Every structure is written in structure tokens, then in C-alpha cells.
Amino acid sequence: MKVAEVLFDAADANAIEEVNLAYENVKEVDGLDVSKEGTEAWEAAMKRYDERIDRVETRITARLRDQLGTAKNANEMFRIFSRFNALFVRPHIRGAIREYQTQLIQRVKDDIESLHDKFKVQYPQSQACKMSHVRDLPPVSGSIIWAKQIDRQLTAYMKRVEDVLGKGWENHVEGQKLKQDGDSFRMKLNTQEIFDDWARKVQQRNLGVSGRIFTIESTRVRGRTGNVLKLKRSD
């Protein structure tokens, strides 16, 4: 068990020692001895192992539920889950935090749904498009940046699913549905088609330059004559 990363104070050093002793109890027994005495020794060692591990899991469960119960917001709960999720393979620990898992998974679902609603607005009608005009970003560049930002946010939300459910979350009942929805959403965020369409239009345009690039025009302002250098533009 990976307890060292989630137990911090001096008192909990005993928990780490319990795990080490539990392992030593089993390691000292010859697992290949199938005689009556060997089988009895193995069963006794496993019993001692389970007793020690149960004590450790009880302590971890109490610590975990205490931290989750005093968390100020969902973000803090996600951080707590990310520290402990390596231990979620243990049924005792997993069962103790199921109610919190359900709550946070629903939060992820709601966040992804809000992100999807943001995408449905489409770039030309988005606030990001208005900001791109202010920053003088070309429409194609702005559209790609906008989609990539949504994609990064989606990745962050999917990481939260792993934080809550642990490794192998894709095989979890809730995880399977979220994985399918996430993959489907991500396909819509693929910007390759936008880039290819832009490249095709650019290649079809006549970008050749003929004649002079600059022109000099005479101007008269407040009775004074001057020259203005202008760039010849081809629309």
C-alpha cells in the first residue's frame, strides 16, 4: 500500500510501520510449503497481515473522511482525492468515500456540460472572438486558439475524473460514460479542418505582386505641401 504519501504526522509513522510488519509476517513464511504445517503457517501469517492492514486502512479512512468533511469547496476536495486516489483499489477505503465520489463526479459532469454549452455558441458569437478583434488576431487564428483552450479545459476536467475514481477510471461504470462523452466532445474540437480550409483558400488566391509595392502621394495640409508613402494593397 502507498501510505507514505498520504500520512504526514509523527503518529502516523506507526501506520507505515504496520504495513512493513505485515509484509514481513508474510515474507518469512514459505509459500511453497504445502504441507499441513506449512499451510497453517501461511494462513496464520495472512491473518496477521489482514489484521494489520485493516488497522492501517481504518486510520487512513478516518483521515480521508475528516479532510473531505472539512473541505471548504469542491476544488479542495478534488485536491484531497488526488493525494489519496492511489489507495482507492482497497475496497474498505473506496467504500468509505463513495458518497463524496458521487458528489464530485456530478460536479465534473456539470462542468463538462457547461463547457459544451460554451462550444455550442461557436467562435464568431463568443466573447473570445470580440477579444480577438481587440488584439488584432486573424479570425482563423482566434478560432483555433479558442478551440484549443476549450480542449485544454476538457483535459483538466477528465483529469479530475481520474483524481476521484483512481487509476483505471475508464473501466468504472461512471467513468465509461464520461470517457465516451469526453472523446466525442474532443473530436468536435479538432482544429485540423479549420486549418486545412484556410490553407486551401490561401493557395487558391493570387498572391503574386506586380508593379510597385509603394506609392508616393503628394498632400497639402494647412497650406503646406508634403509627401506620403503608401503601401499598395491587393484585396
PDB file of C-alpha atoms in Angstrom:
ATOM      1  CA  MET A   1       0.000   0.000   0.000  1.00  0.00           C
ATOM      2  CA  LYS A   2       1.164   3.532  -0.840  1.00  0.00           C
ATOM      3  CA  VAL A   3       0.592   5.101   2.553  1.00  0.00           C
ATOM      4  CA  ALA A   4       3.747   7.200   2.874  1.00  0.00           C
ATOM      5  CA  GLU A   5       2.428   9.893   0.521  1.00  0.00           C
ATOM      6  CA  VAL A   6      -0.844  10.435   2.378  1.00  0.00           C
ATOM      7  CA  LEU A   7       0.160  10.118   6.032  1.00  0.00           C
ATOM      8  CA  PHE A   8       2.064  13.073   7.378  1.00  0.00           C
ATOM      9  CA  ASP A   9       2.331  13.424  11.155  1.00  0.00           C
ATOM     10  CA  ALA A  10       4.552  11.542  13.594  1.00  0.00           C
ATOM     11  CA  ALA A  11       1.713   9.429  14.959  1.00  0.00           C
ATOM     12  CA  ASP A  12       1.003   8.070  11.511  1.00  0.00           C
ATOM     13  CA  ALA A  13       4.548   6.758  11.229  1.00  0.00           C
ATOM     14  CA  ASN A  14       3.105   3.824  13.154  1.00  0.00           C
ATOM     15  CA  ALA A  15       0.813   3.098  10.216  1.00  0.00           C
ATOM     16  CA  ILE A  16       3.773   2.801   7.860  1.00  0.00           C
ATOM     17  CA  GLU A  17       5.480   0.528  10.355  1.00  0.00           C
ATOM     18  CA  GLU A  18       2.311  -1.593  10.496  1.00  0.00           C
ATOM     19  CA  VAL A  19       2.432  -2.093   6.732  1.00  0.00           C
ATOM     20  CA  ASN A  20       6.101  -3.044   6.847  1.00  0.00           C
ATOM     21  CA  LEU A  21       5.493  -5.533   9.656  1.00  0.00           C
ATOM     22  CA  ALA A  22       2.506  -7.008   7.839  1.00  0.00           C
ATOM     23  CA  TYR A  23       4.702  -7.652   4.830  1.00  0.00           C
ATOM     24  CA  GLU A  24       7.468  -9.136   6.981  1.00  0.00           C
ATOM     25  CA  ASN A  25       4.970 -11.573   8.538  1.00  0.00           C
ATOM     26  CA  VAL A  26       4.147 -12.975   5.119  1.00  0.00           C
ATOM     27  CA  LYS A  27       7.659 -12.801   3.721  1.00  0.00           C
ATOM     28  CA  GLU A  28       9.033 -15.020   6.459  1.00  0.00           C
ATOM     29  CA  VAL A  29       6.638 -17.873   5.597  1.00  0.00           C
ATOM     30  CA  ASP A  30       7.487 -20.394   2.879  1.00  0.00           C
ATOM     31  CA  GLY A  31       4.620 -20.028   0.436  1.00  0.00           C
ATOM     32  CA  LEU A  32       5.699 -23.178  -1.412  1.00  0.00           C
ATOM     33  CA  ASP A  33       5.322 -25.395   1.638  1.00  0.00           C
ATOM     34  CA  VAL A  34       2.002 -27.173   1.006  1.00  0.00           C
ATOM     35  CA  SER A  35       2.273 -29.495   3.990  1.00  0.00           C
ATOM     36  CA  LYS A  36      -0.268 -29.220   6.801  1.00  0.00           C
ATOM     37  CA  GLU A  37       2.177 -27.256   8.934  1.00  0.00           C
ATOM     38  CA  GLY A  38       3.138 -25.027   6.001  1.00  0.00           C
ATOM     39  CA  THR A  39      -0.499 -24.313   5.135  1.00  0.00           C
ATOM     40  CA  GLU A  40      -1.324 -23.470   8.742  1.00  0.00           C
ATOM     41  CA  ALA A  41       1.694 -21.162   8.962  1.00  0.00           C
ATOM     42  CA  TRP A  42       0.644 -19.404   5.763  1.00  0.00           C
ATOM     43  CA  GLU A  43      -2.948 -18.939   6.910  1.00  0.00           C
ATOM     44  CA  ALA A  44      -1.779 -17.588  10.264  1.00  0.00           C
ATOM     45  CA  ALA A  45       0.583 -15.154   8.528  1.00  0.00           C
ATOM     46  CA  MET A  46      -2.198 -13.970   6.219  1.00  0.00           C
ATOM     47  CA  LYS A  47      -4.494 -13.456   9.191  1.00  0.00           C
ATOM     48  CA  ARG A  48      -1.877 -11.286  10.918  1.00  0.00           C
ATOM     49  CA  TYR A  49      -1.325  -9.429   7.640  1.00  0.00           C
ATOM     50  CA  ASP A  50      -5.032  -8.697   7.198  1.00  0.00           C
ATOM     51  CA  GLU A  51      -5.372  -7.534  10.804  1.00  0.00           C
ATOM     52  CA  ARG A  52      -2.501  -5.074  10.481  1.00  0.00           C
ATOM     53  CA  ILE A  53      -3.667  -3.779   7.105  1.00  0.00           C
ATOM     54  CA  ASP A  54      -7.224  -3.360   8.410  1.00  0.00           C
ATOM     55  CA  ARG A  55      -5.904  -1.143  11.206  1.00  0.00           C
ATOM     56  CA  VAL A  56      -3.993   0.977   8.704  1.00  0.00           C
ATOM     57  CA  GLU A  57      -6.973   1.264   6.374  1.00  0.00           C
ATOM     58  CA  THR A  58      -9.221   2.287   9.251  1.00  0.00           C
ATOM     59  CA  ARG A  59      -6.781   5.058  10.149  1.00  0.00           C
ATOM     60  CA  ILE A  60      -6.465   6.233   6.546  1.00  0.00           C
ATOM     61  CA  THR A  61     -10.235   6.164   6.085  1.00  0.00           C
ATOM     62  CA  ALA A  62     -10.756   8.303   9.183  1.00  0.00           C
ATOM     63  CA  ARG A  63      -8.128  10.795   7.982  1.00  0.00           C
ATOM     64  CA  LEU A  64      -9.616  10.928   4.496  1.00  0.00           C
ATOM     65  CA  ARG A  65     -13.218  11.411   5.599  1.00  0.00           C
ATOM     66  CA  ASP A  66     -12.140  14.044   8.118  1.00  0.00           C
ATOM     67  CA  GLN A  67     -10.359  16.057   5.418  1.00  0.00           C
ATOM     68  CA  LEU A  68     -13.240  15.712   2.960  1.00  0.00           C
ATOM     69  CA  GLY A  69     -15.757  16.672   5.626  1.00  0.00           C
ATOM     70  CA  THR A  70     -13.918  19.893   6.442  1.00  0.00           C
ATOM     71  CA  ALA A  71     -13.084  20.846   2.834  1.00  0.00           C
ATOM     72  CA  LYS A  72     -14.192  24.397   2.081  1.00  0.00           C
ATOM     73  CA  ASN A  73     -15.138  23.810  -1.557  1.00  0.00           C
ATOM     74  CA  ALA A  74     -15.140  21.295  -4.412  1.00  0.00           C
ATOM     75  CA  ASN A  75     -11.669  22.297  -5.619  1.00  0.00           C
ATOM     76  CA  GLU A  76     -10.192  21.459  -2.229  1.00  0.00           C
ATOM     77  CA  MET A  77     -11.988  18.107  -2.291  1.00  0.00           C
ATOM     78  CA  PHE A  78     -10.513  17.346  -5.719  1.00  0.00           C
ATOM     79  CA  ARG A  79      -7.021  18.043  -4.355  1.00  0.00           C
ATOM     80  CA  ILE A  80      -7.617  15.691  -1.428  1.00  0.00           C
ATOM     81  CA  PHE A  81      -8.816  12.951  -3.761  1.00  0.00           C
ATOM     82  CA  SER A  82      -5.757  13.371  -5.989  1.00  0.00           C
ATOM     83  CA  ARG A  83      -3.486  12.679  -2.988  1.00  0.00           C
ATOM     84  CA  PHE A  84      -5.351   9.596  -1.816  1.00  0.00           C
ATOM     85  CA  ASN A  85      -6.544   8.021  -5.075  1.00  0.00           C
ATOM     86  CA  ALA A  86      -3.687   5.502  -5.277  1.00  0.00           C
ATOM     87  CA  LEU A  87      -5.398   3.766  -2.345  1.00  0.00           C
ATOM     88  CA  PHE A  88      -8.855   3.549  -3.912  1.00  0.00           C
ATOM     89  CA  VAL A  89      -8.163  -0.009  -5.072  1.00  0.00           C
ATOM     90  CA  ARG A  90      -8.753  -1.045  -1.452  1.00  0.00           C
ATOM     91  CA  PRO A  91     -12.479  -1.881  -1.001  1.00  0.00           C
ATOM     92  CA  HIS A  92     -12.548  -0.569   2.585  1.00  0.00           C
ATOM     93  CA  ILE A  93     -11.239   2.853   1.582  1.00  0.00           C
ATOM     94  CA  ARG A  94     -13.229   3.024  -1.648  1.00  0.00           C
ATOM     95  CA  GLY A  95     -16.482   2.249   0.147  1.00  0.00           C
ATOM     96  CA  ALA A  96     -15.855   4.920   2.776  1.00  0.00           C
ATOM     97  CA  ILE A  97     -15.646   7.759   0.246  1.00  0.00           C
ATOM     98  CA  ARG A  98     -18.284   6.644  -2.268  1.00  0.00           C
ATOM     99  CA  GLU A  99     -20.711   9.414  -1.296  1.00  0.00           C
ATOM    100  CA  TYR A 100     -18.030  12.022  -1.975  1.00  0.00           C
ATOM    101  CA  GLN A 101     -17.130  10.353  -5.275  1.00  0.00           C
ATOM    102  CA  THR A 102     -20.740  10.595  -6.431  1.00  0.00           C
ATOM    103  CA  GLN A 103     -20.881  14.269  -5.491  1.00  0.00           C
ATOM    104  CA  LEU A 104     -17.648  15.194  -7.282  1.00  0.00           C
ATOM    105  CA  ILE A 105     -18.356  13.135 -10.399  1.00  0.00           C
ATOM    106  CA  GLN A 106     -21.629  15.032 -10.763  1.00  0.00           C
ATOM    107  CA  ARG A 107     -19.642  18.263 -10.450  1.00  0.00           C
ATOM    108  CA  VAL A 108     -17.377  17.127 -13.306  1.00  0.00           C
ATOM    109  CA  LYS A 109     -20.414  16.242 -15.433  1.00  0.00           C
ATOM    110  CA  ASP A 110     -21.881  19.699 -14.836  1.00  0.00           C
ATOM    111  CA  ASP A 111     -18.566  21.384 -15.700  1.00  0.00           C
ATOM    112  CA  ILE A 112     -18.232  19.428 -18.947  1.00  0.00           C
ATOM    113  CA  GLU A 113     -21.831  20.244 -19.855  1.00  0.00           C
ATOM    114  CA  SER A 114     -21.145  23.961 -19.283  1.00  0.00           C
ATOM    115  CA  LEU A 115     -18.043  23.676 -21.454  1.00  0.00           C
ATOM    116  CA  HIS A 116     -20.116  22.035 -24.171  1.00  0.00           C
ATOM    117  CA  ASP A 117     -22.657  24.869 -23.994  1.00  0.00           C
ATOM    118  CA  LYS A 118     -19.783  27.323 -24.425  1.00  0.00           C
ATOM    119  CA  PHE A 119     -18.675  25.436 -27.531  1.00  0.00           C
ATOM    120  CA  LYS A 120     -22.211  25.387 -28.980  1.00  0.00           C
ATOM    121  CA  VAL A 121     -22.203  29.190 -29.088  1.00  0.00           C
ATOM    122  CA  GLN A 122     -19.438  28.874 -31.714  1.00  0.00           C
ATOM    123  CA  TYR A 123     -16.477  31.187 -32.069  1.00  0.00           C
ATOM    124  CA  PRO A 124     -17.987  34.059 -34.153  1.00  0.00           C
ATOM    125  CA  GLN A 125     -20.600  34.711 -31.423  1.00  0.00           C
ATOM    126  CA  SER A 126     -18.253  34.143 -28.486  1.00  0.00           C
ATOM    127  CA  GLN A 127     -16.686  36.676 -26.157  1.00  0.00           C
ATOM    128  CA  ALA A 128     -13.301  35.325 -27.249  1.00  0.00           C
ATOM    129  CA  CYS A 129     -13.991  36.492 -30.807  1.00  0.00           C
ATOM    130  CA  LYS A 130     -14.601  40.049 -29.606  1.00  0.00           C
ATOM    131  CA  MET A 131     -11.346  39.979 -27.653  1.00  0.00           C
ATOM    132  CA  SER A 132      -9.500  38.641 -30.710  1.00  0.00           C
ATOM    133  CA  HIS A 133     -10.659  41.672 -32.714  1.00  0.00           C
ATOM    134  CA  VAL A 134      -9.332  43.967 -29.993  1.00  0.00           C
ATOM    135  CA  ARG A 135      -5.990  42.150 -30.063  1.00  0.00           C
ATOM    136  CA  ASP A 136      -5.924  42.145 -33.870  1.00  0.00           C
ATOM    137  CA  LEU A 137      -5.908  38.344 -34.141  1.00  0.00           C
ATOM    138  CA  PRO A 138      -6.980  36.936 -37.533  1.00  0.00           C
ATOM    139  CA  PRO A 139     -10.311  35.049 -37.403  1.00  0.00           C
ATOM    140  CA  VAL A 140      -8.742  31.680 -38.226  1.00  0.00           C
ATOM    141  CA  SER A 141      -6.038  32.049 -35.565  1.00  0.00           C
ATOM    142  CA  GLY A 142      -8.584  33.190 -32.998  1.00  0.00           C
ATOM    143  CA  SER A 143     -10.879  30.263 -33.798  1.00  0.00           C
ATOM    144  CA  ILE A 144      -8.072  27.723 -33.394  1.00  0.00           C
ATOM    145  CA  ILE A 145      -6.879  29.285 -30.120  1.00  0.00           C
ATOM    146  CA  TRP A 146     -10.457  29.286 -28.800  1.00  0.00           C
ATOM    147  CA  ALA A 147     -10.926  25.578 -29.611  1.00  0.00           C
ATOM    148  CA  LYS A 148      -7.553  24.666 -28.093  1.00  0.00           C
ATOM    149  CA  GLN A 149      -8.431  26.496 -24.876  1.00  0.00           C
ATOM    150  CA  ILE A 150     -11.659  24.510 -24.587  1.00  0.00           C
ATOM    151  CA  ASP A 151      -9.735  21.306 -25.300  1.00  0.00           C
ATOM    152  CA  ARG A 152      -7.253  22.058 -22.507  1.00  0.00           C
ATOM    153  CA  GLN A 153     -10.107  22.734 -20.099  1.00  0.00           C
ATOM    154  CA  LEU A 154     -11.730  19.440 -21.094  1.00  0.00           C
ATOM    155  CA  THR A 155      -8.436  17.645 -20.396  1.00  0.00           C
ATOM    156  CA  ALA A 156      -8.325  19.229 -16.933  1.00  0.00           C
ATOM    157  CA  TYR A 157     -11.871  18.051 -16.200  1.00  0.00           C
ATOM    158  CA  MET A 158     -11.088  14.499 -17.350  1.00  0.00           C
ATOM    159  CA  LYS A 159      -8.037  14.524 -15.061  1.00  0.00           C
ATOM    160  CA  ARG A 160     -10.402  15.254 -12.199  1.00  0.00           C
ATOM    161  CA  VAL A 161     -12.297  12.067 -13.031  1.00  0.00           C
ATOM    162  CA  GLU A 162      -9.059  10.119 -12.519  1.00  0.00           C
ATOM    163  CA  ASP A 163      -8.448  12.004  -9.266  1.00  0.00           C
ATOM    164  CA  VAL A 164     -11.857  10.938  -7.972  1.00  0.00           C
ATOM    165  CA  LEU A 165     -12.089   7.370  -9.289  1.00  0.00           C
ATOM    166  CA  GLY A 166      -8.394   6.443  -9.357  1.00  0.00           C
ATOM    167  CA  LYS A 167      -6.343   4.613 -11.971  1.00  0.00           C
ATOM    168  CA  GLY A 168      -8.376   2.586 -14.448  1.00  0.00           C
ATOM    169  CA  TRP A 169     -11.272   5.041 -14.134  1.00  0.00           C
ATOM    170  CA  GLU A 170     -12.225   4.267 -17.746  1.00  0.00           C
ATOM    171  CA  ASN A 171     -13.446   0.849 -16.571  1.00  0.00           C
ATOM    172  CA  HIS A 172     -15.646   2.322 -13.847  1.00  0.00           C
ATOM    173  CA  VAL A 173     -19.387   2.486 -14.602  1.00  0.00           C
ATOM    174  CA  GLU A 174     -19.413   6.290 -14.329  1.00  0.00           C
ATOM    175  CA  GLY A 175     -16.007   6.553 -15.960  1.00  0.00           C
ATOM    176  CA  GLN A 176     -17.011   4.682 -19.119  1.00  0.00           C
ATOM    177  CA  LYS A 177     -19.806   7.138 -19.910  1.00  0.00           C
ATOM    178  CA  LEU A 178     -17.620  10.151 -19.169  1.00  0.00           C
ATOM    179  CA  LYS A 179     -14.835   8.724 -21.347  1.00  0.00           C
ATOM    180  CA  GLN A 180     -17.227   8.287 -24.278  1.00  0.00           C
ATOM    181  CA  ASP A 181     -18.667  11.782 -23.859  1.00  0.00           C
ATOM    182  CA  GLY A 182     -15.200  13.301 -23.500  1.00  0.00           C
ATOM    183  CA  ASP A 183     -13.849  11.574 -26.618  1.00  0.00           C
ATOM    184  CA  SER A 184     -16.913  12.616 -28.628  1.00  0.00           C
ATOM    185  CA  PHE A 185     -16.547  16.227 -27.488  1.00  0.00           C
ATOM    186  CA  ARG A 186     -12.821  16.246 -28.235  1.00  0.00           C
ATOM    187  CA  MET A 187     -13.458  15.176 -31.834  1.00  0.00           C
ATOM    188  CA  LYS A 188     -15.570  18.313 -32.309  1.00  0.00           C
ATOM    189  CA  LEU A 189     -12.644  20.403 -31.061  1.00  0.00           C
ATOM    190  CA  ASN A 190     -10.254  19.142 -33.750  1.00  0.00           C
ATOM    191  CA  THR A 191      -8.915  22.253 -35.498  1.00  0.00           C
ATOM    192  CA  GLN A 192      -7.232  20.470 -38.406  1.00  0.00           C
ATOM    193  CA  GLU A 193     -10.230  21.016 -40.678  1.00  0.00           C
ATOM    194  CA  ILE A 194     -10.217  24.747 -39.916  1.00  0.00           C
ATOM    195  CA  PHE A 195      -6.530  24.987 -40.767  1.00  0.00           C
ATOM    196  CA  ASP A 196      -6.856  22.887 -43.937  1.00  0.00           C
ATOM    197  CA  ASP A 197      -9.738  25.053 -45.173  1.00  0.00           C
ATOM    198  CA  TRP A 198      -7.706  28.219 -44.550  1.00  0.00           C
ATOM    199  CA  ALA A 199      -4.644  26.760 -46.304  1.00  0.00           C
ATOM    200  CA  ARG A 200      -6.746  25.724 -49.301  1.00  0.00           C
ATOM    201  CA  LYS A 201      -8.223  29.209 -49.676  1.00  0.00           C
ATOM    202  CA  VAL A 202      -4.793  30.831 -49.389  1.00  0.00           C
ATOM    203  CA  GLN A 203      -3.375  28.571 -52.084  1.00  0.00           C
ATOM    204  CA  GLN A 204      -6.264  29.429 -54.391  1.00  0.00           C
ATOM    205  CA  ARG A 205      -5.628  33.150 -54.099  1.00  0.00           C
ATOM    206  CA  ASN A 206      -3.320  35.001 -56.440  1.00  0.00           C
ATOM    207  CA  LEU A 207      -0.595  36.213 -54.119  1.00  0.00           C
ATOM    208  CA  GLY A 208       1.678  37.457 -56.872  1.00  0.00           C
ATOM    209  CA  VAL A 209       2.804  41.076 -56.745  1.00  0.00           C
ATOM    210  CA  SER A 210       3.073  43.145 -59.898  1.00  0.00           C
ATOM    211  CA  GLY A 211       4.135  46.716 -60.254  1.00  0.00           C
ATOM    212  CA  ARG A 212       5.204  48.938 -57.442  1.00  0.00           C
ATOM    213  CA  ILE A 213       4.708  47.956 -53.818  1.00  0.00           C
ATOM    214  CA  PHE A 214       4.809  51.524 -52.509  1.00  0.00           C
ATOM    215  CA  THR A 215       3.414  54.730 -53.929  1.00  0.00           C
ATOM    216  CA  ILE A 216       4.246  58.304 -53.037  1.00  0.00           C
ATOM    217  CA  GLU A 217       1.384  60.751 -52.979  1.00  0.00           C
ATOM    218  CA  SER A 218       1.597  64.487 -52.643  1.00  0.00           C
ATOM    219  CA  THR A 219      -0.579  66.075 -49.981  1.00  0.00           C
ATOM    220  CA  ARG A 220      -1.349  69.605 -48.897  1.00  0.00           C
ATOM    221  CA  VAL A 221      -2.203  70.261 -45.272  1.00  0.00           C
ATOM    222  CA  ARG A 222      -2.747  73.757 -43.817  1.00  0.00           C
ATOM    223  CA  GLY A 223      -1.092  75.323 -46.771  1.00  0.00           C
ATOM    224  CA  ARG A 224       1.968  73.128 -46.609  1.00  0.00           C
ATOM    225  CA  THR A 225       2.866  70.545 -49.244  1.00  0.00           C
ATOM    226  CA  GLY A 226       4.289  67.126 -48.363  1.00  0.00           C
ATOM    227  CA  ASN A 227       4.622  63.558 -49.499  1.00  0.00           C
ATOM    228  CA  VAL A 228       3.008  60.424 -48.034  1.00  0.00           C
ATOM    229  CA  LEU A 229       4.376  56.912 -48.541  1.00  0.00           C
ATOM    230  CA  LYS A 230       1.549  54.399 -49.045  1.00  0.00           C
ATOM    231  CA  LEU A 231       1.544  50.623 -49.303  1.00  0.00           C
ATOM    232  CA  LYS A 232      -0.175  49.212 -52.354  1.00  0.00           C
ATOM    233  CA  ARG A 233      -2.751  46.683 -51.185  1.00  0.00           C
ATOM    234  CA  SER A 234      -4.401  43.939 -53.193  1.00  0.00           C
ATOM    235  CA  ASP A 235      -7.745  42.780 -51.687  1.00  0.00           C
TER     236      ASP A 235
END
